[in-house]
Coordinates of C-alpha atoms in Angstrom, one line a residue:
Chain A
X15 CA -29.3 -46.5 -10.3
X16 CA -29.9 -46.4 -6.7
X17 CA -30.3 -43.0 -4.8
X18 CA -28.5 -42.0 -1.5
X19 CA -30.7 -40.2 0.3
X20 CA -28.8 -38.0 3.3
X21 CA -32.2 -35.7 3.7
X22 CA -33.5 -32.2 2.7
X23 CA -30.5 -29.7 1.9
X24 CA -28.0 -32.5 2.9
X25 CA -25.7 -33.1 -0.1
X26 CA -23.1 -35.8 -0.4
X27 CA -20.1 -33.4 -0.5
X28 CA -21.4 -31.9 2.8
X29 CA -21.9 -35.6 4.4
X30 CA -18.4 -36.2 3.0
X31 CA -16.9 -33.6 4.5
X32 CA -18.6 -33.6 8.1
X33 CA -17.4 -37.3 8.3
X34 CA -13.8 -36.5 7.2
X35 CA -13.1 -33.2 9.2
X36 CA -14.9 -31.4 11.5
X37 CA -11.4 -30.7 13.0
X38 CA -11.4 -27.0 12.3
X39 CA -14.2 -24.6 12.5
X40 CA -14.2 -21.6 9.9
X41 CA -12.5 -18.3 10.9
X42 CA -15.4 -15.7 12.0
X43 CA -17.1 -13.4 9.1
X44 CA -16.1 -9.3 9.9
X45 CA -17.5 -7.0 7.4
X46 CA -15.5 -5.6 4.6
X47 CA -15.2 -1.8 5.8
X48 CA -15.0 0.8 3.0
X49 CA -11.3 1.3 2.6
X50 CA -10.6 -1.9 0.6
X51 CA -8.0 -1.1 -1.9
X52 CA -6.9 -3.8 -4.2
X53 CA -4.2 -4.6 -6.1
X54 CA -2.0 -3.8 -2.9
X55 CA 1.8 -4.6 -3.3
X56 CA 3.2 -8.0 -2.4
X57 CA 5.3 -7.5 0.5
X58 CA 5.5 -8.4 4.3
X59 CA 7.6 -5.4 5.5
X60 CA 4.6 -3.0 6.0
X61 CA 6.7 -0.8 8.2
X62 CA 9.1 1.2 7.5
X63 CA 12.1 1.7 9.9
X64 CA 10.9 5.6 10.6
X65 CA 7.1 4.5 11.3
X66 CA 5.9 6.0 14.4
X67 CA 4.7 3.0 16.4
X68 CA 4.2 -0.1 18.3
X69 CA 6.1 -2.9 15.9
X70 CA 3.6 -5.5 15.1
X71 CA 4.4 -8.7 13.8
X72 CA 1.5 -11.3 12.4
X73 CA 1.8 -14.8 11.9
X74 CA -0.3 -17.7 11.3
X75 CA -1.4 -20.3 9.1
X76 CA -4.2 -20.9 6.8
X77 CA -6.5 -24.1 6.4
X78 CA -9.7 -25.2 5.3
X79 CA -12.4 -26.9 7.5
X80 CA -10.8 -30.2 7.1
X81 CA -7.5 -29.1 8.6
X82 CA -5.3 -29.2 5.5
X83 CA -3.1 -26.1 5.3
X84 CA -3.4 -24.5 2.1
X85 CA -0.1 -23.0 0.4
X86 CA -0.7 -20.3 -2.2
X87 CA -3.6 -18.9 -0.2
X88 CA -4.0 -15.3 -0.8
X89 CA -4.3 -12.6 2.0
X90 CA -4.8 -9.3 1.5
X91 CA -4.3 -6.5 4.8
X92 CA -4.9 -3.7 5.0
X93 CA -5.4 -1.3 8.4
X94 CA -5.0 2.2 9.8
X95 CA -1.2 3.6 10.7
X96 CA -0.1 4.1 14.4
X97 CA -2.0 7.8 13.8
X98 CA -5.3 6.2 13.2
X99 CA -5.3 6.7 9.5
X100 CA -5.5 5.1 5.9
X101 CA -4.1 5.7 2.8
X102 CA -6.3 6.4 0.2
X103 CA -4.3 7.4 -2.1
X104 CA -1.4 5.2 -1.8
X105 CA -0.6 1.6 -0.4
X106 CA 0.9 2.1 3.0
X107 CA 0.6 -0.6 5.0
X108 CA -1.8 -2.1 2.5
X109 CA 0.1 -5.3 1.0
X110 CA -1.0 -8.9 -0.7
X111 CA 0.6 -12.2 0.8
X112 CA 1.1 -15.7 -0.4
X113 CA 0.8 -18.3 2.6
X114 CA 3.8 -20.5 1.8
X115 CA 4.5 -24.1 3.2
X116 CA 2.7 -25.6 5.7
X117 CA 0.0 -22.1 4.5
X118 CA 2.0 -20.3 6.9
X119 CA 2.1 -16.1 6.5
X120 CA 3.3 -13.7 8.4
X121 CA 4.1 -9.5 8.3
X122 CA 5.7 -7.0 10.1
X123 CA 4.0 -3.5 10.7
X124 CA 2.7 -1.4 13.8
X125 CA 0.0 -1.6 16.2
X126 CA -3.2 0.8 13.7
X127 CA -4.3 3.3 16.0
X128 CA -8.1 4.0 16.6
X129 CA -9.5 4.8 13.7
X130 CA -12.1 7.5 14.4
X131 CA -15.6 6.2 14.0
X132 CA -14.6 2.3 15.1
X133 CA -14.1 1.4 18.4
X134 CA -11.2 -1.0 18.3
X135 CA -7.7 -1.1 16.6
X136 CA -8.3 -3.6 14.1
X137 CA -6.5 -5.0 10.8
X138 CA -8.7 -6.1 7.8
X139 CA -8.0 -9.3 6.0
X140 CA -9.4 -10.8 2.4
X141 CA -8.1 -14.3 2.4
X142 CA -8.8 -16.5 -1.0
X143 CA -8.0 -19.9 -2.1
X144 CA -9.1 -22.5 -4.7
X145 CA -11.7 -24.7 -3.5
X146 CA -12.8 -22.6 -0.5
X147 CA -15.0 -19.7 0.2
X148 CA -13.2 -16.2 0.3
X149 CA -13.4 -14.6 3.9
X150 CA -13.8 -10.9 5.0
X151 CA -12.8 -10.5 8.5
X152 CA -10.9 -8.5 11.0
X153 CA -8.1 -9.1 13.7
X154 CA -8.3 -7.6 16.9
X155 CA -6.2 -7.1 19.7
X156 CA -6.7 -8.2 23.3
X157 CA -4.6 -5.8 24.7
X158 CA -6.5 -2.9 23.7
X159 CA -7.8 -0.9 26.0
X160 CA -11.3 -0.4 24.7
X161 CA -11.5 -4.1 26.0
X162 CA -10.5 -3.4 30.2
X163 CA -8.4 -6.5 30.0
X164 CA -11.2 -8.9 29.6
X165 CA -11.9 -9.4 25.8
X166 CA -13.9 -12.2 26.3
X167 CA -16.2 -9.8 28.2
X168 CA -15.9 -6.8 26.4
X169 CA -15.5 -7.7 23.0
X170 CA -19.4 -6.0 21.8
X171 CA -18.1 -2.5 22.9
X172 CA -17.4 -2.4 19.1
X173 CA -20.7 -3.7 17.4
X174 CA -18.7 -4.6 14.2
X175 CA -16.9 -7.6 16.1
X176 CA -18.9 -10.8 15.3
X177 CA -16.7 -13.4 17.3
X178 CA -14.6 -12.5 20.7
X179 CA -12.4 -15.3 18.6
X180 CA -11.0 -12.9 16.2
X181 CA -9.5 -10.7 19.2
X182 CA -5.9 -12.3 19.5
X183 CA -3.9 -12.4 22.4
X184 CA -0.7 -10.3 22.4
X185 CA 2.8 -11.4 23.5
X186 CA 5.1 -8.1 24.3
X187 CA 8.6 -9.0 23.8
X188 CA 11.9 -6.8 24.0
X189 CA 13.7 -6.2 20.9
X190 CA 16.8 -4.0 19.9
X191 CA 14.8 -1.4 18.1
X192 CA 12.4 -1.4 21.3
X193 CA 9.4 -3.3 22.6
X194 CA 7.2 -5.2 19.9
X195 CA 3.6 -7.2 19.4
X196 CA 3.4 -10.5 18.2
X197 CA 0.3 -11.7 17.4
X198 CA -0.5 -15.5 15.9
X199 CA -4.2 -15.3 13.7
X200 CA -4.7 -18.7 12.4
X201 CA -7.1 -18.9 9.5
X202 CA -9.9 -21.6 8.6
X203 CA -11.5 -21.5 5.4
X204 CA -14.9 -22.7 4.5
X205 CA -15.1 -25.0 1.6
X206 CA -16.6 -23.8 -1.2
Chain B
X8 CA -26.0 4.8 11.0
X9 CA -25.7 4.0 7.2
X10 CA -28.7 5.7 5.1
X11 CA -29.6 4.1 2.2
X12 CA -32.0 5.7 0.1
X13 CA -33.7 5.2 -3.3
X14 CA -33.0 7.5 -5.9
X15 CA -34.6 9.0 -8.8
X16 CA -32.7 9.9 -11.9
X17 CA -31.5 12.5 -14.8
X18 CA -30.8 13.3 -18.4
X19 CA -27.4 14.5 -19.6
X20 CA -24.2 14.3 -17.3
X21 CA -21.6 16.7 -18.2
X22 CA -19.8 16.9 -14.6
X23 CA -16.7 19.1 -13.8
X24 CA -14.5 17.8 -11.5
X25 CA -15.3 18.2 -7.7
X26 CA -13.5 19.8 -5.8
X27 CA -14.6 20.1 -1.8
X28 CA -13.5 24.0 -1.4
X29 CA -14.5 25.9 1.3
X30 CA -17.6 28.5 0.6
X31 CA -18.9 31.0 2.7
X32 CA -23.0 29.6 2.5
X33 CA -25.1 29.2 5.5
X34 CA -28.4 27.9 4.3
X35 CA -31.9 28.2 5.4
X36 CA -32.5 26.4 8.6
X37 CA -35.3 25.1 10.5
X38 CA -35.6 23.7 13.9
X39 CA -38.1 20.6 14.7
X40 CA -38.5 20.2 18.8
X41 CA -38.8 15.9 19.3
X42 CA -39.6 14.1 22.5
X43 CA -36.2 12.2 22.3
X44 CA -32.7 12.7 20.1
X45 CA -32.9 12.5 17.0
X46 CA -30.1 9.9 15.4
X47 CA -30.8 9.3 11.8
X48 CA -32.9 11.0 9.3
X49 CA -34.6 10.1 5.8
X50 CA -36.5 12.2 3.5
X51 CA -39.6 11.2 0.7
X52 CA -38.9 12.7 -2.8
X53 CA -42.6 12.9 -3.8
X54 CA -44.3 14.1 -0.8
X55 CA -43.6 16.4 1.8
X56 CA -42.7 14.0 4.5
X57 CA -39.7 12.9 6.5
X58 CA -38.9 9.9 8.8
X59 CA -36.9 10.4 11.9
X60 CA -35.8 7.6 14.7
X61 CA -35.4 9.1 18.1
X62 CA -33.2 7.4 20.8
X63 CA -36.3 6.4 22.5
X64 CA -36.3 3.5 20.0
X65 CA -39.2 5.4 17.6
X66 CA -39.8 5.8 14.1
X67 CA -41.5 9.4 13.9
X68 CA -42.8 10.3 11.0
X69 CA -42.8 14.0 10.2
X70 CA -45.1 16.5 7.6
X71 CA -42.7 18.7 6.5
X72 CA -41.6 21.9 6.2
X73 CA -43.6 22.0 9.8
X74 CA -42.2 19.6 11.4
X75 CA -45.5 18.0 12.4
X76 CA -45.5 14.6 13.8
X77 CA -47.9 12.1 11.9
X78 CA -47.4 9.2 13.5
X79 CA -44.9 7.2 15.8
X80 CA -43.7 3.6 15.2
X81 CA -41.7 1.5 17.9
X82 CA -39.0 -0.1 16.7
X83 CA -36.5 -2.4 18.6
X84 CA -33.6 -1.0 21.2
X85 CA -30.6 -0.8 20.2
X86 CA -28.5 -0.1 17.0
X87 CA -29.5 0.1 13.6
X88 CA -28.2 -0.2 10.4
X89 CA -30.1 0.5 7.5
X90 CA -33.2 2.7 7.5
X91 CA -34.6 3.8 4.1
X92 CA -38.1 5.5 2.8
X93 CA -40.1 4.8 -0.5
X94 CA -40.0 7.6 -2.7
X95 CA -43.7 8.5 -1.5
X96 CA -42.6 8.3 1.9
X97 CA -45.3 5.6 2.3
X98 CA -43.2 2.9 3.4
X99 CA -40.3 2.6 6.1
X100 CA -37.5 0.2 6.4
X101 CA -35.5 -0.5 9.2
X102 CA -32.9 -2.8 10.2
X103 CA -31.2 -3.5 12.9
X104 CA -27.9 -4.6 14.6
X105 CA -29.1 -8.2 14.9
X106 CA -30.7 -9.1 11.4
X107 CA -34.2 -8.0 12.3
X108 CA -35.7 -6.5 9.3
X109 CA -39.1 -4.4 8.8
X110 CA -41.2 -2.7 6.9
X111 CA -43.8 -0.4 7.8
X112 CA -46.8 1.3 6.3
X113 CA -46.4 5.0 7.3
X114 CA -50.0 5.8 7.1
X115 CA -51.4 3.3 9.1
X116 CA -47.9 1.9 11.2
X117 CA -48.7 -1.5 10.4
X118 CA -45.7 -3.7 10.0
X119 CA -46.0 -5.0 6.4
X120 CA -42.3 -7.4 6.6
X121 CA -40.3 -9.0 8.8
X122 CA -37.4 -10.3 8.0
X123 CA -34.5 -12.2 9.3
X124 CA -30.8 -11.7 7.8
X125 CA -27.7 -13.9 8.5
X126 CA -26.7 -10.9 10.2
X127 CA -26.9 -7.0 10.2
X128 CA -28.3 -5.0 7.1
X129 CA -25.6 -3.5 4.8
X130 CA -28.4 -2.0 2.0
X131 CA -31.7 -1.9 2.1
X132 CA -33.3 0.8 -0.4
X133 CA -36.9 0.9 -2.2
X134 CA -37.5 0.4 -6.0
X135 CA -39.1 3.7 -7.2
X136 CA -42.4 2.3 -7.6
X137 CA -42.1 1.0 -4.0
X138 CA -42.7 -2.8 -4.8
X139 CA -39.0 -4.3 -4.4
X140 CA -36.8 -3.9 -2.0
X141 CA -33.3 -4.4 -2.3
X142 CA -31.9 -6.0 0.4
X143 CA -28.5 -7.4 1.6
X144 CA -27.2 -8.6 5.0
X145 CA -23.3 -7.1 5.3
X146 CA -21.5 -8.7 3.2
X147 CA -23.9 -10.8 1.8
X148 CA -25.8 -11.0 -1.6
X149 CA -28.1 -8.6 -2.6
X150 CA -32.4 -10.0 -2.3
X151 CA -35.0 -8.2 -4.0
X152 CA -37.9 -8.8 -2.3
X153 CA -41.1 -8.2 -3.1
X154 CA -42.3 -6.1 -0.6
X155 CA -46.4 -7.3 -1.1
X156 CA -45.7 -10.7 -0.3
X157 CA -42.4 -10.0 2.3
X158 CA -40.9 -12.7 -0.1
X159 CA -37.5 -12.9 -2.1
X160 CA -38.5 -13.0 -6.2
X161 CA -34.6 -12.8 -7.1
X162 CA -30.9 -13.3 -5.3
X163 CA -28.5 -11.3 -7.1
X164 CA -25.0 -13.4 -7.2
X165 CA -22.7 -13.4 -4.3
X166 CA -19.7 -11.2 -5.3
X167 CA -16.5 -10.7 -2.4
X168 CA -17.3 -8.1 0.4
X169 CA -21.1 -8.2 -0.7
X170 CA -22.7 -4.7 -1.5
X171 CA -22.1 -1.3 -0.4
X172 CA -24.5 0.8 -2.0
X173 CA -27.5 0.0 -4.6
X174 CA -29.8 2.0 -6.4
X175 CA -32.9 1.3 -9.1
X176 CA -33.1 2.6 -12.3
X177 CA -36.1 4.9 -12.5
X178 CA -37.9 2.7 -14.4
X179 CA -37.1 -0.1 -12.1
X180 CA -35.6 -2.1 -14.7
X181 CA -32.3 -2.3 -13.4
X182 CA -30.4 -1.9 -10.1
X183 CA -26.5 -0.7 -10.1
X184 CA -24.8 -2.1 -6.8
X185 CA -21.2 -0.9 -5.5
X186 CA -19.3 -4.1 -4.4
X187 CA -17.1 -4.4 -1.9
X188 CA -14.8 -6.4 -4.4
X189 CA -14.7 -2.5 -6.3
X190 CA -16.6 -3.6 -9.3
X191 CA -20.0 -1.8 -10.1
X192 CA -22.6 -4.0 -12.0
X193 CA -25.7 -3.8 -13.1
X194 CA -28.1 -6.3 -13.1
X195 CA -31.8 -6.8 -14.7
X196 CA -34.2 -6.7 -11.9
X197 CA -36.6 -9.0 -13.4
X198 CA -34.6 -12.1 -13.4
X199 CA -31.3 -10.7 -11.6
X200 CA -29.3 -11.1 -14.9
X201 CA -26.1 -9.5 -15.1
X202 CA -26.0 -6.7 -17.9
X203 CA -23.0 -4.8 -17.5
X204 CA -19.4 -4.7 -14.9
X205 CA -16.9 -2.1 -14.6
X206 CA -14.1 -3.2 -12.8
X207 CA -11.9 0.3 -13.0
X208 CA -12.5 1.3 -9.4
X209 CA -8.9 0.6 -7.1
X210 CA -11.7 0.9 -3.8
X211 CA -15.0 0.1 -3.2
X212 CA -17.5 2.4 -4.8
X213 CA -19.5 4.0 -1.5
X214 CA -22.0 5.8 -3.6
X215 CA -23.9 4.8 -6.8
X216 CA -26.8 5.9 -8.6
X217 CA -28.4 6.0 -11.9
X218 CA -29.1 9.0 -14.0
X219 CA -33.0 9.7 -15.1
X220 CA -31.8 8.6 -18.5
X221 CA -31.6 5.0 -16.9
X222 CA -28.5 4.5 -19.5
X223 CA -26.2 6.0 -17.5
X224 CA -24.8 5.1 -13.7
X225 CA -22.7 7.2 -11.3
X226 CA -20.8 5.7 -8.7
X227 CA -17.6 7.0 -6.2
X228 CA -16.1 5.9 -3.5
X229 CA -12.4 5.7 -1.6
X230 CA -10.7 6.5 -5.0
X231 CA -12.4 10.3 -5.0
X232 CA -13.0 9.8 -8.6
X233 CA -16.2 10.1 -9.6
X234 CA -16.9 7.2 -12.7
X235 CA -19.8 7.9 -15.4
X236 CA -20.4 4.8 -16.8
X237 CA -22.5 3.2 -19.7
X238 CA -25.1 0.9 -18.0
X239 CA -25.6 -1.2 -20.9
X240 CA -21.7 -1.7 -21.4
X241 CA -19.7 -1.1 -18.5
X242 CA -17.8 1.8 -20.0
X243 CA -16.6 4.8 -18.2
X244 CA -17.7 7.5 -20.4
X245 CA -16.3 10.2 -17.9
X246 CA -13.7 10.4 -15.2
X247 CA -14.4 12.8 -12.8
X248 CA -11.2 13.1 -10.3
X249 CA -10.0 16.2 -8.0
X250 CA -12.1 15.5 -4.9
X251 CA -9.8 15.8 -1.7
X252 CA -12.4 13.2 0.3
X253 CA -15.0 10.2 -0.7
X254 CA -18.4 11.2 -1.6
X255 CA -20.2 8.2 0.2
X256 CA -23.5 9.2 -0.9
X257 CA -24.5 10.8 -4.4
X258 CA -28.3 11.2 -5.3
X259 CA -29.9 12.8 -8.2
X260 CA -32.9 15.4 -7.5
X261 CA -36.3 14.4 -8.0
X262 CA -36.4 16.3 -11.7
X263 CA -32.8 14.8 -12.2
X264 CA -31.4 18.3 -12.6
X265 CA -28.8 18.6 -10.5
X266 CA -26.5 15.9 -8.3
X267 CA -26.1 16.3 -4.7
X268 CA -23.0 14.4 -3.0
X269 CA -21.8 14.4 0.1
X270 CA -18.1 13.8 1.2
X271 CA -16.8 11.8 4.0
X272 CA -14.2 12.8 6.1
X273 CA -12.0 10.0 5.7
X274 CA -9.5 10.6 8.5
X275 CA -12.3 10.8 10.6
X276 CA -15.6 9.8 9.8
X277 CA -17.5 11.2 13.1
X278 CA -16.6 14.9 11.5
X279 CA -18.4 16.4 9.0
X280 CA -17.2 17.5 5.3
X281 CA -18.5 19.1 2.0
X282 CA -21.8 18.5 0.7
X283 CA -22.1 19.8 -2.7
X284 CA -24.8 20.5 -5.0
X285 CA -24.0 20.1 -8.5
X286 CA -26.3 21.5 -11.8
X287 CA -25.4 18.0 -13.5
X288 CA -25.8 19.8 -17.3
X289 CA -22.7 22.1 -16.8
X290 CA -21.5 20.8 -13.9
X291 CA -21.7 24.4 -12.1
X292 CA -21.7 24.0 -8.3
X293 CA -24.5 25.5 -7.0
X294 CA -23.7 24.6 -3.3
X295 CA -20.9 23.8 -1.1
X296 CA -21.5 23.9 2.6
X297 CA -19.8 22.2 5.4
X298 CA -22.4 21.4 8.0
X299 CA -21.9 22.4 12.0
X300 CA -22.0 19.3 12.7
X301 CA -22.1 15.5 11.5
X302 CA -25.2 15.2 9.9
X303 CA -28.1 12.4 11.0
X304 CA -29.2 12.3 7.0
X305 CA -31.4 13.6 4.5
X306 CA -32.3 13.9 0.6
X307 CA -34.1 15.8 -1.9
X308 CA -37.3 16.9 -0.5
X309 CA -40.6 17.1 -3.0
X310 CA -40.4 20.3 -3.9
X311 CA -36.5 20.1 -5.2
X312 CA -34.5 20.7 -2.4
X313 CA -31.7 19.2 -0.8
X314 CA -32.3 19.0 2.8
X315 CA -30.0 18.0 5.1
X316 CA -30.4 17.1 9.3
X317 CA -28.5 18.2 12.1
X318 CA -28.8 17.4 15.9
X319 CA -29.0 19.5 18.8
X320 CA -30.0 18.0 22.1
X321 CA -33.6 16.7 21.1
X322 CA -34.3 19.3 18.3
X323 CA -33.7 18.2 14.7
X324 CA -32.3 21.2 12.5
X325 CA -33.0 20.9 9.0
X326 CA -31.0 22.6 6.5
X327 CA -32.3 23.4 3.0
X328 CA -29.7 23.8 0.8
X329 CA -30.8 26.5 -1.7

C-alpha cells in the first residue's frame, strides 16, 4: 500500500479540507465567564414587553470553515439585563436556540448593561454542532461607549476581547415601541 | 486577578448550610509598607511566607507576620492572570495576559519554567509536594507539568469552557477540576484517567477542593449550593444550599479542620462580600466578616490562620481571621 505523505502534523483530512474551503475563517475564541447556566429555556423572546431597555435584536447564521451553513446548530446566550445584572437563580435572558434553514438564528432582547467588573457590554454564546468544534465566545457592540467610536482602535480597553471581529456594528432603527439595535453575528465553526 | 492556590485537605465533612449573614467581627490587622501597590496576594501553608506583586511589575516575597521583604522578582508589565504559591512557599507561578508562563524559585529568584499558552492562564496551582503543576490556558485543557523538567507528563481531556478551578488531592493522587461545562471530575494524576464526574451543578463550579480524607471533594459555584461529593463515585453525599452569593474560592486549613470560603458579590464583582470560616466537623461558623474593601488574596497561613489582604495606597493590610 502506498503512503501519502503531506509532512509532520499534516493529516489528510486537514489537506482535504484546506483545498476545499478555506472560504470562512473560524469565529474568534472569548472565554466562558463564570455565569454559564445550562439547560436554559428554548426561546427567542428574551425580553419581555416591561424590560427596561434598549431592544436588541440578533441575527446571523452559523457555518463551518468550509462555508456550509449548518441547521440544527445549537446556541446557547446568555448576558447581563439593561441593569448590568445576571440571573443566577433563574433563566432571564438566558435561552437555547436551534439555527434553522440556511443555519440562520436570531433573538430579541435588550442592550446588557455594564456588568461591574468587565469593561464592555457583552453577550455570551456556546454554539455546538456535529462534526465541528464547540465555540465559547462573546458579542460585542461597536456602539459602546467604552470603545470612543473607533472599535477597531479601542477594542483592548477590555482585556477579555480576543478579536476586534467579535465587536458588531450596530444599526439603530425606529420602531413603534421606540428605537431598537440590530446586530448581525455570523458564526464559523471549526471542524472537529 | 484570579488566585489560584493549592490546597491541603480534611477528615469528616458535616457542613451546615451557609448562610452569608452579617456579623459584627473586626479581625486582627496588620499593616505591611511596600515600595509600590500591592494588586494580588498569595500565601504558603507550611512556612511563614507570603508572595505579593506590586504595580511596579515585582514579585516580592514576604516573611511573615513581619512583613519582611526576602527577595524581589521582575516579572513582565502588564496584566496577569494566574499567580499561585507551592505549599512551602518555595515556588512562584505567574502568568500573564499574553500566555507567558513562569515559575520561580523563591529562595534563589531563579526562573525554573517558562511557558507559552495558546493564550492567557485560566488555573495554574501546585501539587502539594510541589512537583506538578496544573496548568490550563482559558478555556483550554488542563497540563500537568512537571515542574523539574518545565515539561507536560499528562493533558487532561478537553471538556467545553475548559477549567475553572483545580485542586490536588493531598496525596497528589488525584486532581478535582470545576469545568466550565458545570461538571466536576476527577481525574488520576498519574496517567490523567478519568475516575469519577458529577454532572448535578446548573453553573460552573468556581471553587473546588478536596477534603484531607482525599475521598471526598467540595466544589461551588453560581448555583450557591455547596456539593460534597464521593471522589471515587461522583456522588453528592451532601447538599449544602442557602448561600445568598457564590463562594468562588473554598480552601481547607492546613490541619483540614475547618473550611474557609469566600463569597463573590455577584451583581458586582469589584465589591467585597462574606468570607466565612467554617469548623467543617459541625459545621459551626467560626467567622463571618465582610472586608473594607475587595480583597487582593490570601490563604491559610502556617500556623492555621486564615489571612486575608487588603490595599491601601502602597501598604498591604493583612487580616487574620481568628
Amino acid at each position: 500500500m502506498g503512503v501519502l505523505a503531506l509532512g509532520p502534523g499534516v493529516s489528510i483530512a486537514e489537506a482535504l479540507d484546506w483545498g476545499q474551503d478555506a472560504t470562512r475563517k473560524p469565529t474568534p475564541w472569548d472565554e466562558l465567564g463564570p455565569f454559564y447556566k445550562r439547560d436554559a429555556p428554548h426561546l427567542a423572546q428574551l425580553r419581555q414587553p416591561a424590560d427596561p431597555g434598549l431592544q436588541l435584536s440578533v441575527a446571523g447564521q452559523v457555518f463551518d470553515t468550509r462555508g456550509n451553513a449548518i441547521e440544527g446548530a445549537t446556541l446557547e446566550i446568555w448576558q447581563a439585563n439593561d441593569a448590568g445584572l445576571y440571573d443566577l437563580d433563574g433563566y432571564r435572558y438566558r435561552a437555547a436556540l436551534t439555527a434553522g434553514h440556511g443555519g440562520k438564528y436570531a433573538f430579541e432582547s435588550v442592550m446588557p448593561g455594564h456588568y461591574p467588573g468587565r469593561v464592555c457590554q457583552h453577550v455570551h454564546y456556546l454554539v455546538q454542532a456535529p462534526g465541528c468544534k464547540p465555540l465559547t465566545t462573546q458579542l460585542y457592540f461597536a456602539t459602546d461607549p467604552v470603545f470612543d467610536g473607533d472599535p477597531q482602535r479601542n477594542y483592548t480597553k477590555d482585556p477579555l476581547i480576543q478579536s476586534a471581529e467579535l465587536v458588531r456594528p450596530v444599526t439603530i432603527v425606529r420602531t413603534p415601541a421606540g428605537p431598537a439595535a440590530n446586530v448581525t453575528f455570523e458564526i464559523v465553526l471549526e471542524r472537529s | 486577578m484570579r488566585i489560584h492556590r493549592s490546597v491541603p485537605a480534611l477528615t469528616v465533612l458535616l457542613l451546615v448550610a451557609v448562610r452569608a449573614s452579617a456579623q459584627s467581627f473586626t479581625p486582627p490587622e496588620s499593616v505591611v509598607a511596600l515600595p509600590a501597590q500591592p494588586v494580588a496576594l498569595v500565601i504558603a501553608t507550611t512556612r511563614p511566607v507570603a508572595a505579593v506583586i506590586t504595580a511596579d511589575s515585582r514579585i516580592r516575597i514576604l516573611s511573615l507576620p513581619d512583613g519582611h521583604e526576602l527577595r524581589e522578582i521582575a516579572i513582565p508589565p502588564g496584566p496577569g492572570d494566574v499567580f499561585s504559591l507551592s505549599r512551602d512557599g518555595r515556588l512562584a507561578v505567574y502568568g500573564d495576559h499574553n500566555g507567558r508562563v513562569q515559575v520561580w524559585a523563591t529562595d534563589s529568584g531563579a526562573a525554573t519554567c517558562d511557558l507559552k499558552l495558546r493564550h492567557y492562564p485560566g488555573v495554574g496551582v501546585f501539587s502539594h509536594d510541589g512537583k506538578t503543576l496544573a496548568l490550563a490556558a482559558q478555556g483550554d485543557a488542563l497540563q500537568l507539568v512537571d515542574v523539574a523538567t518545565c515539561t507536560t507528563r499528562a493533558s487532561l481531556p478537553q471538556t467545553i469552557g475548559g477549567v475553572m478551578a483545580a485542586a490536588f488531592s493531598r496525596d497528589d493522587r488525584y486532581i478535582v477540576c470545576g469545568g466550565g461545562d458545570t461538571a466536576v471530575r476527577v481525574y488520576d494524576t498519574a496517567d490523567g484517567r478519568l475516575v469519577s464526574e458529577n454532572k448535578e451543578s446548573l453553573m460552573s463550579p468556581l471553587a473546588v477542593d478536596f477534603a484531607r480524607d482525599g475521598h471526598t471533594v467540595v466544589a461551588s459555584g453560581g448555583d450557591k449550593v455547596m456539593l460534597i461529593i464521593d471522589a471515587a463515585t461522583g456522588r453528592v453525599t451532601r447538599r449544602l444550599t442557602g448561600a445568598t452569593q457564590p463562594p468562588f474560592a473554598v480552601q481547607f486549613s492546613p490541619d483540614g479542620t475547618r473550611l474557609g470560603i469566600v463569597f463573590m458579590k455577584s451583581e458586582d464583582t469589584t465589591r467585597p462580600d462574606h468570607i466565612v470560616v467554617i469548623d467543617a466537623a459541625s459545621g459551626a461558623r467560626e467567622v463571618d466578616w465582610v472586608p473594607p474593601v475587595m480583597p487582593i488574596g490570601g490563604g491559610w497561613s502556617h500556623d492555621g490562620h486564615l489571612v486575608v489582604g487588603t490595599v491601601q495606597q502602597h501598604a498591604l493590610h493583612l487580616w487574620t481571621l481568628k
